[in-house]
Short mmCIF file of C-alpha atoms in Angstrom, two decimals:
data_model
loop_
_atom_site.label_atom_id
_atom_site.label_comp_id
_atom_site.label_asym_id
_atom_site.label_seq_id
_atom_site.Cartn_x
_atom_site.Cartn_y
_atom_site.Cartn_z
CA MET A 1 0.00 0.00 0.00
CA PHE A 2 2.98 2.30 0.60
CA LYS A 3 3.70 2.19 -3.13
CA LYS A 4 0.38 3.85 -3.94
CA ILE A 5 0.70 6.39 -1.09
CA ASN A 6 4.07 7.45 -2.51
CA LEU A 7 2.50 7.59 -5.97
CA VAL A 8 -0.10 10.07 -4.71
CA LYS A 9 2.61 12.24 -3.07
CA ASN A 10 4.73 12.23 -6.21
CA SER A 11 1.80 12.89 -8.56
CA PHE A 12 0.01 15.84 -6.93
CA ASN A 13 1.91 19.10 -6.34
CA LEU A 14 0.75 22.11 -4.29
CA LEU A 15 -1.00 23.81 -7.22
CA SER A 16 -3.00 20.69 -8.11
CA GLY A 17 -3.99 20.36 -4.44
CA ILE A 18 -5.16 23.99 -4.28
CA SER A 19 -7.01 23.49 -7.57
CA PHE A 20 -8.76 20.49 -6.02
CA LEU A 21 -10.05 22.70 -3.17
CA PHE A 22 -11.18 25.51 -5.48
CA ASN A 23 -12.94 23.03 -7.77
CA SER A 24 -14.73 21.68 -4.71
CA PHE A 25 -16.21 25.17 -4.12
CA GLN A 26 -17.06 25.63 -7.80
CA SER A 27 -20.80 24.93 -7.62
CA VAL A 28 -21.20 26.84 -4.35
CA PHE A 29 -19.63 29.93 -5.90
CA ALA A 30 -21.74 29.58 -9.04
CA ASP A 31 -25.06 29.19 -7.18
CA PHE A 32 -24.17 31.96 -4.75
CA LEU A 33 -23.07 34.44 -7.44
CA PHE A 34 -26.20 33.88 -9.52
CA GLY A 35 -28.35 34.01 -6.40
CA ILE A 36 -26.82 37.34 -5.38
CA LEU A 37 -27.38 38.70 -8.89
CA TYR A 38 -31.04 37.70 -8.77
CA PHE A 39 -31.38 39.16 -5.29
CA LEU A 40 -29.77 42.49 -6.19
CA ILE A 41 -31.72 42.94 -9.40
CA PHE A 42 -35.18 42.16 -8.01
CA GLU A 43 -34.56 43.67 -4.56
CA LYS A 44 -33.33 46.94 -6.05
CA LEU A 45 -36.10 46.96 -8.66
CA TYR A 46 -38.59 46.54 -5.85
CA TYR A 47 -37.18 49.60 -4.06
CA SER A 48 -36.35 51.40 -7.34
CA LYS A 49 -32.71 51.64 -6.36
CA ILE A 50 -30.11 49.87 -8.53
CA ASP A 51 -26.40 50.32 -7.91
CA TYR A 52 -25.32 49.92 -11.54
CA PRO A 53 -21.52 50.15 -10.98
CA PHE A 54 -21.70 47.39 -8.34
CA LEU A 55 -23.98 45.30 -10.59
CA VAL A 56 -21.57 45.65 -13.52
CA LEU A 57 -18.63 44.74 -11.27
CA LEU A 58 -20.45 41.66 -9.98
CA THR A 59 -21.39 40.61 -13.53
CA PHE A 60 -17.75 40.99 -14.56
CA LEU A 61 -16.65 38.80 -11.62
CA VAL A 62 -19.17 36.13 -12.67
CA PHE A 63 -17.78 36.27 -16.22
CA LEU A 64 -14.19 36.09 -14.95
CA TYR A 65 -15.04 33.16 -12.69
CA PHE A 66 -16.65 31.04 -15.40
CA VAL A 67 -14.37 31.92 -18.33
CA PHE A 68 -10.94 31.95 -16.65
CA LEU A 69 -10.85 30.60 -13.10
CA ILE A 70 -12.87 27.39 -13.57
CA PRO A 71 -10.76 26.23 -16.60
CA PHE A 72 -7.53 27.18 -14.76
CA TRP A 73 -8.36 25.15 -11.64
CA GLY A 74 -9.74 22.28 -13.70
CA TYR A 75 -6.60 22.05 -15.84
CA HIS A 76 -4.17 21.84 -12.91
CA MET A 77 -6.26 19.32 -10.99
CA GLU A 78 -6.63 17.07 -14.06
CA LYS A 79 -2.89 17.39 -14.67
CA GLY A 80 -2.26 15.85 -11.23
CA VAL A 81 -4.79 13.06 -11.91
CA ASN A 82 -3.14 12.29 -15.28
CA VAL A 83 0.32 12.16 -13.69
CA TYR A 84 -1.03 9.77 -11.03
CA GLN A 85 -2.64 7.61 -13.71
CA LYS A 86 0.62 7.48 -15.69
CA ASN A 87 2.66 6.60 -12.59
CA LEU A 88 0.17 3.91 -11.59
CA THR A 89 0.25 2.49 -15.13
CA ASP A 90 4.06 2.36 -14.99
CA LEU A 91 3.90 0.59 -11.61
CA VAL A 92 1.41 -2.00 -12.91
CA PHE A 93 3.42 -2.74 -16.05
CA THR A 94 6.65 -2.95 -14.05
CA THR A 95 4.91 -5.49 -11.82
CA ILE A 96 3.77 -7.45 -14.88
CA LEU A 97 7.31 -7.56 -16.28
CA ASN A 98 9.00 -8.36 -12.96
CA ARG A 99 6.48 -11.09 -12.17
CA ASN A 100 6.49 -12.38 -15.74
CA SER A 101 2.72 -12.33 -15.54
CA ASP A 102 0.52 -13.84 -18.22
CA VAL A 103 -1.33 -10.78 -19.52
CA HIS A 104 -3.74 -13.02 -21.38
CA SER A 105 -5.14 -14.45 -18.14
CA SER A 106 -7.79 -12.83 -15.96
CA GLU A 107 -5.31 -9.94 -15.44
CA ASN A 108 -5.71 -9.22 -19.11
CA ILE A 109 -3.83 -6.11 -20.11
CA THR A 110 -6.96 -4.34 -21.39
CA LEU A 111 -8.82 -5.04 -18.18
CA ILE A 112 -5.88 -3.86 -16.07
CA GLN A 113 -5.71 -0.62 -18.05
CA HIS A 114 -9.44 -0.11 -17.43
CA ASP A 115 -8.89 -0.71 -13.70
CA VAL A 116 -5.99 1.75 -13.58
CA ILE A 117 -8.14 4.46 -15.19
CA ASN A 118 -10.92 3.82 -12.67
CA ASP A 119 -8.42 3.78 -9.79
CA SER A 120 -7.18 7.25 -10.75
CA LYS A 121 -10.76 8.60 -10.83
CA ILE A 122 -11.03 8.23 -7.06
CA LEU A 123 -8.81 11.33 -6.73
CA GLY A 124 -10.42 13.17 -9.64
CA TRP A 125 -13.67 14.84 -10.53
CA ASP A 126 -15.92 12.31 -8.81
CA LEU A 127 -14.45 13.24 -5.42
CA VAL A 128 -14.42 16.94 -6.29
CA VAL A 129 -18.07 16.81 -7.28
CA LEU A 130 -18.91 15.08 -3.98
CA PHE A 131 -17.27 17.97 -2.07
CA GLN A 132 -19.12 20.40 -4.32
CA ALA A 133 -22.38 18.66 -3.51
CA ILE A 134 -21.73 18.70 0.25
CA LEU A 135 -20.73 22.39 0.28
CA SER A 136 -23.64 23.33 -1.97
CA GLY A 137 -25.99 21.45 0.31
CA ILE A 138 -24.67 23.23 3.42
CA ILE A 139 -24.85 26.75 1.93
CA SER A 140 -28.27 26.12 0.38
CA THR A 141 -29.58 24.68 3.64
CA ILE A 142 -28.51 27.84 5.52
CA VAL A 143 -30.15 30.14 2.95
CA ILE A 144 -33.47 28.25 2.87
CA PHE A 145 -33.47 27.72 6.65
CA ASN A 146 -33.25 31.50 6.99
CA ALA A 147 -36.48 31.72 4.97
CA SER A 148 -38.39 28.89 6.71
CA TYR A 149 -37.25 25.80 8.58
CA LYS A 150 -40.60 24.13 7.74
CA MET A 151 -39.97 24.55 4.00
CA LEU A 152 -36.47 23.13 4.49
CA LEU A 153 -37.89 20.16 6.43
CA LEU A 154 -40.38 19.43 3.65
CA LEU A 155 -37.55 19.41 1.10
CA TYR A 156 -35.42 16.97 3.10
CA ILE A 157 -38.37 14.63 3.79
CA LEU A 158 -39.08 14.58 0.06
CA GLY A 159 -35.40 13.99 -0.69
CA LEU A 160 -35.32 11.08 1.75
CA ILE A 161 -37.73 9.17 -0.53
CA ALA A 162 -35.28 9.42 -3.44
CA ILE A 163 -32.28 8.49 -1.25
CA ILE A 164 -33.97 5.35 0.13
CA SER A 165 -34.96 4.18 -3.36
CA ASN A 166 -31.42 4.90 -4.61
CA LEU A 167 -29.81 2.88 -1.82
CA PHE A 168 -32.17 -0.03 -2.49
CA PHE A 169 -31.34 -0.18 -6.20
CA ILE A 170 -27.63 0.58 -5.70
CA LYS A 171 -27.25 -2.63 -3.69
CA ILE A 172 -28.76 -4.65 -6.54
CA ILE A 173 -26.74 -2.81 -9.19
CA LYS A 174 -23.47 -3.44 -7.32
CA LYS A 175 -24.10 -7.20 -7.37
CA LEU A 176 -24.82 -7.01 -11.09
CA TYR A 177 -21.57 -5.08 -11.74
CA LEU A 178 -19.61 -7.75 -9.84
CA CYS A 179 -21.27 -10.44 -11.97
CA ILE A 180 -20.45 -8.49 -15.13
CA ARG A 181 -16.82 -8.17 -14.03
CA LYS A 182 -16.54 -11.92 -13.42
CA ASN A 183 -18.16 -12.67 -16.77
CA ILE A 184 -15.82 -10.26 -18.58
CA GLU A 185 -12.83 -12.02 -16.99
CA LEU A 186 -14.34 -15.36 -18.03
CA LYS A 187 -14.87 -14.11 -21.58
CA ILE A 188 -11.24 -12.93 -21.78
CA LYS A 189 -10.08 -16.30 -20.50
CA TYR A 190 -12.16 -18.15 -23.13
CA VAL A 191 -11.04 -15.86 -25.95
CA SER A 192 -7.39 -16.13 -24.89
CA GLU A 193 -7.61 -19.92 -24.73
CA TYR A 194 -9.28 -19.94 -28.13
CA VAL A 195 -6.74 -17.64 -29.81
CA ASN A 196 -3.62 -19.03 -28.12
CA ASN A 197 -4.61 -22.64 -28.79
CA LEU A 198 -6.34 -22.25 -32.13
CA ILE A 199 -4.59 -25.21 -33.67
CA ILE A 200 -5.52 -27.62 -30.88
CA VAL A 201 -9.06 -26.23 -30.82
CA ASN A 202 -9.40 -26.94 -34.54
CA ILE A 203 -7.85 -30.38 -34.21
CA TYR A 204 -10.35 -31.33 -31.54
CA GLY A 205 -13.21 -29.72 -33.42
CA LEU A 206 -13.96 -27.52 -30.41
CA ASN A 207 -14.71 -24.36 -32.39
CA GLU A 208 -18.46 -24.53 -31.89
CA SER A 209 -18.13 -25.52 -28.24
CA MET A 210 -15.75 -22.68 -27.35
CA GLU A 211 -17.64 -20.13 -29.44
CA SER A 212 -20.80 -21.28 -27.66
CA ASP A 213 -19.12 -20.69 -24.28
CA ILE A 214 -18.06 -17.18 -25.32
CA LEU A 215 -21.52 -16.33 -26.67
CA LYS A 216 -23.14 -17.69 -23.51
CA VAL A 217 -21.01 -15.37 -21.37
CA LEU A 218 -21.74 -12.41 -23.66
CA ARG A 219 -25.46 -13.11 -23.42
CA GLU A 220 -25.20 -13.11 -19.63
CA VAL A 221 -23.34 -9.78 -19.70
CA TYR A 222 -26.02 -8.35 -22.00
CA LYS A 223 -28.81 -9.50 -19.66
CA GLN A 224 -27.02 -8.06 -16.62
CA LYS A 225 -26.40 -4.72 -18.37
CA LEU A 226 -30.05 -4.64 -19.42
CA ARG A 227 -31.15 -5.17 -15.82
CA ILE A 228 -28.81 -2.38 -14.68
CA LYS A 229 -30.29 -0.10 -17.34
CA ILE A 230 -33.81 -0.87 -16.11
CA TYR A 231 -32.91 -0.19 -12.47
CA GLU A 232 -31.07 3.02 -13.41
CA THR A 233 -34.09 4.17 -15.43
CA ILE A 234 -36.34 3.59 -12.42
CA THR A 235 -34.05 5.57 -10.10
CA PHE A 236 -33.72 8.32 -12.73
CA PHE A 237 -37.52 8.58 -12.95
CA ILE A 238 -37.91 8.74 -9.15
CA ASP A 239 -35.12 11.35 -8.88
CA ASN A 240 -36.74 13.52 -11.54
CA MET A 241 -40.14 13.31 -9.93
CA VAL A 242 -38.70 14.25 -6.53
CA TYR A 243 -36.02 16.80 -7.43
CA LYS A 244 -37.15 18.40 -10.68
CA ILE A 245 -40.85 18.54 -9.88
CA GLY A 246 -41.37 17.96 -6.13
CA PHE A 247 -38.68 20.35 -4.90
CA LYS A 248 -39.66 23.13 -7.30
CA LEU A 249 -43.33 22.82 -6.33
CA VAL A 250 -42.43 23.06 -2.62
CA ILE A 251 -40.36 26.22 -3.22
CA ILE A 252 -42.98 27.83 -5.47
CA ILE A 253 -46.09 26.97 -3.44
CA TYR A 254 -44.67 27.34 0.06
CA GLY A 255 -42.45 30.24 -1.00
CA MET A 256 -45.37 32.20 -2.46
CA TYR A 257 -47.23 31.56 0.77
CA LEU A 258 -44.30 33.06 2.72
CA VAL A 259 -44.25 36.08 0.38
CA SER A 260 -48.00 36.55 0.80
CA ILE A 261 -47.73 36.66 4.60
CA GLY A 262 -44.69 38.94 4.45
CA SER A 263 -42.14 36.49 5.89
CA ILE A 264 -39.85 36.97 2.87
CA ASN A 265 -39.84 39.24 -0.17
CA PHE A 266 -39.95 38.11 -3.80
CA GLY A 267 -36.20 38.64 -4.27
CA TYR A 268 -35.39 36.24 -1.44
CA LEU A 269 -37.85 33.72 -2.92
CA LEU A 270 -35.86 33.83 -6.16
CA LEU A 271 -32.65 33.36 -4.16
CA CYS A 272 -34.20 30.28 -2.51
CA PHE A 273 -35.34 29.02 -5.92
CA SER A 274 -31.73 29.27 -7.14
CA MET A 275 -30.15 27.84 -3.98
CA VAL A 276 -32.50 24.83 -3.82
CA GLU A 277 -30.38 23.43 -6.67
CA GLY A 278 -27.62 23.06 -4.07
CA ILE A 279 -29.79 20.75 -1.93
CA ILE A 280 -30.89 18.83 -5.03
CA PHE A 281 -27.24 18.53 -6.03
CA PHE A 282 -26.26 17.33 -2.55
CA LEU A 283 -29.01 14.72 -2.17
CA SER A 284 -28.99 13.40 -5.74
CA TYR A 285 -25.22 13.22 -6.12
CA THR A 286 -24.71 11.55 -2.74
CA GLY A 287 -26.78 8.60 -3.97
CA GLU A 288 -25.10 8.69 -7.36
CA TYR A 289 -21.63 8.90 -5.79
CA ILE A 290 -22.29 5.79 -3.69
CA SER A 291 -23.07 3.93 -6.92
CA VAL A 292 -20.03 5.38 -8.72
CA ILE A 293 -17.66 4.71 -5.83
CA GLN A 294 -18.77 1.09 -5.58
CA LYS A 295 -17.87 0.57 -9.24
CA LEU A 296 -14.55 2.34 -8.72
CA PHE A 297 -13.74 0.26 -5.65
CA ILE A 298 -14.18 -2.92 -7.71
CA SER A 299 -11.35 -1.71 -9.98
CA ILE A 300 -9.27 -0.37 -7.06
CA SER A 301 -9.56 -3.76 -5.35
CA LYS A 302 -8.44 -5.51 -8.56
CA VAL A 303 -5.42 -3.21 -8.95
CA ASN A 304 -4.42 -3.62 -5.28
CA THR A 305 -4.80 -7.39 -5.50
CA PHE A 306 -2.65 -7.41 -8.62
CA LEU A 307 0.06 -5.21 -7.10
CA TYR A 308 0.28 -6.63 -3.59
CA SER A 309 -0.55 -10.32 -3.86
CA LYS A 310 1.70 -13.06 -5.17
CA ARG A 311 -0.49 -14.59 -7.80
CA ASN A 312 0.58 -17.20 -10.25
CA SER A 313 -0.53 -16.83 -13.82
CA GLU A 314 -3.28 -19.18 -14.91
CA LYS A 315 -1.92 -22.01 -16.94
CA SER A 316 -3.64 -23.04 -20.12
CA LYS A 317 -5.65 -26.20 -19.84
CA PHE A 318 -4.10 -27.27 -23.15
CA VAL A 319 -0.50 -27.29 -21.90
CA LEU A 320 0.83 -30.82 -21.42
CA LYS A 321 3.99 -32.32 -19.95
CA PRO A 322 5.49 -35.75 -20.55
CA ILE A 323 3.25 -38.32 -18.84
CA SER A 324 4.37 -41.60 -17.29
CA LYS A 325 0.98 -42.71 -15.91
CA VAL A 326 -2.68 -41.72 -16.04
CA GLU A 327 -5.16 -43.09 -13.51
CA PHE A 328 -8.94 -42.86 -13.86
CA ARG A 329 -10.59 -43.27 -10.46
CA ASP A 330 -14.39 -43.68 -10.43
CA VAL A 331 -14.75 -41.22 -13.29
CA PHE A 332 -18.24 -40.19 -14.37
CA PHE A 333 -18.91 -37.93 -17.34
CA LYS A 334 -21.95 -36.81 -19.29
CA PHE A 335 -22.55 -34.00 -21.73
CA PHE A 336 -24.66 -31.11 -20.46
CA ASP A 337 -27.60 -32.00 -22.74
CA SER A 338 -27.64 -35.67 -21.73
CA LYS A 339 -29.42 -37.28 -18.79
CA GLU A 340 -27.30 -40.45 -18.78
CA TYR A 341 -23.58 -40.73 -18.09
CA LEU A 342 -21.48 -41.55 -21.14
CA ILE A 343 -18.66 -42.70 -18.86
CA ASP A 344 -20.03 -44.39 -15.76
CA GLY A 345 -17.61 -45.10 -12.90
CA LEU A 346 -14.55 -45.73 -15.07
CA ASN A 347 -11.46 -47.15 -13.33
CA LEU A 348 -8.42 -47.46 -15.58
CA GLU A 349 -4.67 -47.08 -15.39
CA PHE A 350 -2.43 -46.30 -18.33
CA ASP A 351 1.29 -46.90 -17.88
CA PHE A 352 3.02 -45.30 -20.83
CA SER A 353 5.91 -47.66 -20.84
CA ASN A 354 3.32 -49.62 -22.89
CA ASN A 355 1.30 -49.03 -26.05
CA TYR A 356 -2.50 -49.08 -25.82
CA ILE A 357 -5.49 -49.65 -28.03
CA ILE A 358 -8.95 -48.60 -26.86
CA CYS A 359 -11.64 -50.60 -28.64
CA GLY A 360 -15.41 -50.43 -28.54
CA LYS A 361 -18.51 -49.62 -30.50
CA ASN A 362 -19.24 -46.12 -31.77
CA GLY A 363 -20.58 -43.65 -29.19
CA ILE A 364 -19.31 -45.56 -26.17
CA GLY A 365 -16.88 -42.78 -25.12
CA LYS A 366 -13.51 -43.71 -26.62
CA SER A 367 -12.71 -40.21 -27.93
CA THR A 368 -14.07 -38.72 -24.70
CA ILE A 369 -11.33 -40.55 -22.77
CA PHE A 370 -8.74 -38.78 -24.93
CA LYS A 371 -10.34 -35.41 -24.27
CA LEU A 372 -10.49 -36.10 -20.54
CA ILE A 373 -6.77 -36.93 -20.55
CA PHE A 374 -5.95 -33.73 -22.44
CA GLY A 375 -8.09 -31.67 -20.05
CA ILE A 376 -10.47 -30.48 -22.75
CA LEU A 377 -13.35 -32.07 -20.85
CA LYS A 378 -13.64 -32.36 -17.09
CA PRO A 379 -15.20 -35.31 -15.23
CA ASP A 380 -18.46 -34.73 -13.36
CA LYS A 381 -17.31 -37.07 -10.60
CA GLY A 382 -14.14 -38.92 -9.71
CA SER A 383 -10.56 -37.96 -10.49
CA ILE A 384 -7.95 -38.28 -13.21
CA ASN A 385 -4.46 -38.43 -11.73
CA PHE A 386 -1.27 -37.83 -13.69
CA LYS A 387 2.25 -38.86 -12.95
CA TYR A 388 4.70 -36.82 -14.96
CA CYS A 389 8.23 -37.61 -16.01
CA LYS A 390 11.28 -35.83 -17.36
CA LEU A 391 12.45 -37.06 -20.74
CA GLU A 392 15.43 -35.79 -22.70
CA ASN A 393 15.05 -35.14 -26.42
CA SER A 394 11.33 -35.83 -26.31
CA GLY A 395 8.31 -33.64 -26.88
CA ASN A 396 4.90 -33.64 -25.25
CA PRO A 397 1.93 -35.92 -25.90
CA VAL A 398 0.28 -35.14 -29.26
CA TYR A 399 -3.24 -35.87 -30.41
CA VAL A 400 -4.27 -36.68 -34.00
CA SER A 401 -8.00 -36.38 -34.55
CA GLN A 402 -10.18 -38.71 -36.56
CA GLU A 403 -11.03 -35.66 -38.68
CA PRO A 404 -7.61 -34.47 -39.92
CA LEU A 405 -7.19 -30.71 -40.04
CA ILE A 406 -5.46 -29.14 -43.03
CA PHE A 407 -4.86 -25.39 -43.34
CA SER A 408 -4.61 -23.26 -46.45
CA GLY A 409 -0.88 -22.99 -47.05
CA THR A 410 2.11 -24.89 -48.36
CA VAL A 411 2.93 -28.47 -47.40
CA ARG A 412 5.86 -27.13 -45.38
CA GLU A 413 3.62 -24.67 -43.49
CA ASN A 414 1.05 -27.36 -42.75
CA ILE A 415 3.69 -29.60 -41.19
CA LEU A 416 5.73 -27.00 -39.31
CA LEU A 417 2.95 -24.63 -38.21
CA ASP A 418 4.88 -22.24 -35.93
CA LYS A 419 7.99 -24.40 -35.52
CA LYS A 420 11.23 -22.88 -36.78
CA ASP A 421 14.74 -24.08 -37.55
CA VAL A 422 13.53 -27.40 -38.99
CA SER A 423 15.42 -28.55 -42.05
CA ASP A 424 13.77 -29.78 -45.23
CA ASP A 425 15.54 -33.10 -44.70
CA LYS A 426 13.65 -33.54 -41.43
CA ILE A 427 10.36 -32.73 -43.18
CA TYR A 428 11.11 -35.29 -45.91
CA GLU A 429 11.92 -37.82 -43.18
CA VAL A 430 8.50 -37.49 -41.51
CA LEU A 431 6.77 -37.58 -44.90
CA GLN A 432 8.59 -40.80 -45.72
CA THR A 433 7.62 -42.22 -42.31
CA VAL A 434 3.91 -41.69 -43.08
CA CYS A 435 4.29 -43.00 -46.65
CA LEU A 436 3.89 -39.64 -48.39
CA ASP A 437 7.36 -39.58 -49.97
CA ASN A 438 6.12 -40.67 -53.40
CA TRP A 439 3.31 -38.11 -53.26
CA ILE A 440 5.63 -35.20 -52.39
CA ASP A 441 8.10 -36.26 -55.10
CA SER A 442 5.30 -36.18 -57.66
CA LEU A 443 4.60 -32.50 -56.97
CA ASP A 444 6.44 -29.91 -59.08
CA ASP A 445 6.62 -27.48 -56.16
CA GLY A 446 7.47 -30.16 -53.59
CA LEU A 447 7.24 -28.75 -50.06
CA ASP A 448 6.11 -25.41 -51.51
CA PHE A 449 2.98 -26.95 -53.04
CA TYR A 450 -0.01 -24.85 -51.94
CA ILE A 451 -2.96 -26.63 -50.35
CA ASP A 452 -6.35 -24.93 -50.31
CA GLU A 453 -8.36 -26.20 -47.35
CA LYS A 454 -11.62 -25.41 -49.18
CA VAL A 455 -10.65 -26.91 -52.55
CA SER A 456 -8.22 -29.61 -51.50
CA VAL A 457 -6.95 -32.24 -53.90
CA LEU A 458 -5.98 -34.47 -50.97
CA SER A 459 -7.92 -37.58 -50.04
CA LYS A 460 -8.92 -38.18 -46.42
CA GLY A 461 -6.16 -40.76 -46.14
CA GLU A 462 -3.54 -38.28 -47.39
CA LYS A 463 -4.86 -35.65 -44.98
CA MET A 464 -4.58 -38.14 -42.10
CA ARG A 465 -0.99 -39.01 -43.01
CA LEU A 466 -0.09 -35.32 -43.35
CA THR A 467 -1.56 -34.69 -39.89
CA ILE A 468 0.46 -37.57 -38.42
CA ALA A 469 3.57 -36.08 -40.07
CA ARG A 470 2.77 -32.77 -38.35
CA ALA A 471 2.65 -34.62 -35.03
CA LEU A 472 5.92 -36.45 -35.67
CA ILE A 473 7.82 -33.23 -36.41
CA THR A 474 7.45 -32.41 -32.68
CA ASN A 475 9.11 -35.72 -31.69
CA PRO A 476 6.11 -36.68 -29.50
CA GLN A 477 6.39 -38.61 -26.26
CA ILE A 478 2.99 -40.27 -26.81
CA LEU A 479 1.05 -40.31 -30.07
CA PHE A 480 -2.71 -40.32 -29.49
CA LEU A 481 -4.41 -41.53 -32.69
CA ASP A 482 -8.20 -41.30 -32.88
CA GLU A 483 -9.45 -44.06 -35.22
CA PRO A 484 -6.77 -43.80 -37.91
CA ASP A 485 -8.27 -46.94 -39.47
CA ALA A 486 -11.34 -44.88 -40.46
CA ASN A 487 -9.31 -43.11 -43.18
CA LEU A 488 -6.41 -45.50 -43.87
CA ASP A 489 -6.31 -49.07 -45.10
CA VAL A 490 -4.89 -51.84 -42.95
CA GLU A 491 -1.59 -52.25 -44.80
CA THR A 492 -0.83 -48.51 -44.75
CA ILE A 493 -1.49 -48.29 -41.00
CA LYS A 494 0.78 -51.25 -40.32
CA LEU A 495 3.55 -49.70 -42.39
CA ILE A 496 3.24 -46.26 -40.76
CA ILE A 497 3.25 -47.67 -37.21
CA ASN A 498 6.29 -49.85 -37.95
CA ASN A 499 8.11 -46.87 -39.50
CA ILE A 500 7.36 -44.74 -36.43
CA LYS A 501 8.62 -47.46 -34.09
CA LYS A 502 11.91 -47.64 -35.97
CA LEU A 503 12.63 -43.90 -36.00
CA TYR A 504 10.90 -42.54 -32.89
CA LYS A 505 10.79 -43.46 -29.22
CA CYS A 506 7.17 -42.44 -28.79
CA LYS A 507 4.46 -44.65 -27.38
CA PHE A 508 1.03 -45.15 -28.91
CA MET A 509 -2.47 -44.80 -27.59
CA ILE A 510 -4.90 -45.63 -30.36
CA ILE A 511 -8.67 -45.62 -30.58
CA SER A 512 -9.96 -48.27 -32.95
CA HIS A 513 -13.18 -49.99 -33.88
CA LEU A 514 -11.13 -52.89 -35.25
CA THR A 515 -9.40 -55.68 -33.31
CA LYS A 516 -5.69 -56.06 -32.85
CA TYR A 517 -5.61 -59.01 -35.24
CA ASN A 518 -6.48 -56.79 -38.18
CA ILE A 519 -3.76 -54.20 -37.71
CA TYR A 520 -1.83 -54.14 -34.45
CA ASN A 521 0.75 -56.57 -33.17
CA GLU A 522 1.32 -58.17 -29.78
CA ASP A 523 3.05 -55.22 -28.05
CA PHE A 524 -0.25 -53.30 -27.73
CA LYS A 525 -2.38 -53.66 -24.63
CA ILE A 526 -6.08 -53.83 -25.43
CA ILE A 527 -8.67 -51.85 -23.46
CA GLU A 528 -12.21 -52.85 -24.41
CA LEU A 529 -15.06 -50.54 -23.38
#
């Protein structure tokens, strides 16, 4: 907290502090000057005595106040606020760099910038306007009390109705703003996961699922904002009825009564009519400020938490490490639109010193097991436990979907994706491993042959082999193959698996609707679902 206290000291100089005080008196001066003008004009007209030199001088002072002094004080106060905002921004970004924070997590850089701006507002115009409202309320109360304490009491009783309704709706609105904030953080998380893991998302065919999650959050935010708008409209209507109509009627009706009985003259009634704006300002802005300050404190809390707590960046659910074992313990899983569990109390252990085949009829949950291992899906009950290992010269587990994904681009780009410093010899090696060497040699452009994902000349089998080649370029620790036999013939699969075993140290986990006797040899363990 000392960091921010020092920031305030270093950001606001004496002139900006004085400007803050003068800005706080801004509305009081304005109401008072106009009130005095009204009083002098009508009072002197009533007695047929107008001091024109004094009236001209006062008018000049009003002009000077509004044209020169208000902009001068406003400029220097805002200068201090802007310096504070810049210093706070520097502090936040220094913290991000020193902590090596993931700015694509819930502390997304855009959200942090928004919080910093809100944090700086606490020392800006919102606070100044609150002081203006309080001072205006005090001065106006004194002026109207001098006319009639009963009229003043009527005004405050009427204002109490608006304040109570404001406080009631402010409590609801605060909860909605907190929900919106959480949903915005959730949306940023989903979008970041989607963008940063676009390749894996496409491989898994999760586009619709993740887009659905994002749209669901956006719909919730829209509903919450709509509710806030409704509540704010209700409070705005009540405020207008009370302050714009009720207060003016009290001043006019009760004030005319006071004039008629000789308690005050017409000039003082006009002064009261002008000064009642100060009470309206005080009562209405107090309720509004409570609402504003609650929103600001949400951002201030987020900035403070970011600066002063030791938080670890969220890790992507797609990031994998070399796995030695996976244990399923009483795992239950069902899709949200299903009443029955697809996976019902599954207990399995995979030791990746072995190769595995998962067999079973369509729709029994074979691919779901892969997605549970990769963390794309989460079990409803039970646990999935991982034992990790450290392997030299080995990559991470890699998944090859039943629906191979090919991008518009060259053969080289489709295999390498974002990998760099990979020689063409290595690319030719993986193509030979998946039996695409004759195909690549037949192309005039070779590795520079352009593939259009929408008008592809590749068969499904060629796409599958190209996708396996993409996986092999990463030197995978475990190769997860989802029903490769759906797109490749038996002899080709046998040849590819034998080639991989000769050149790579990776293990296999394969989903198949065929038995081991058709394709796979004796070193595969069979899991039948």
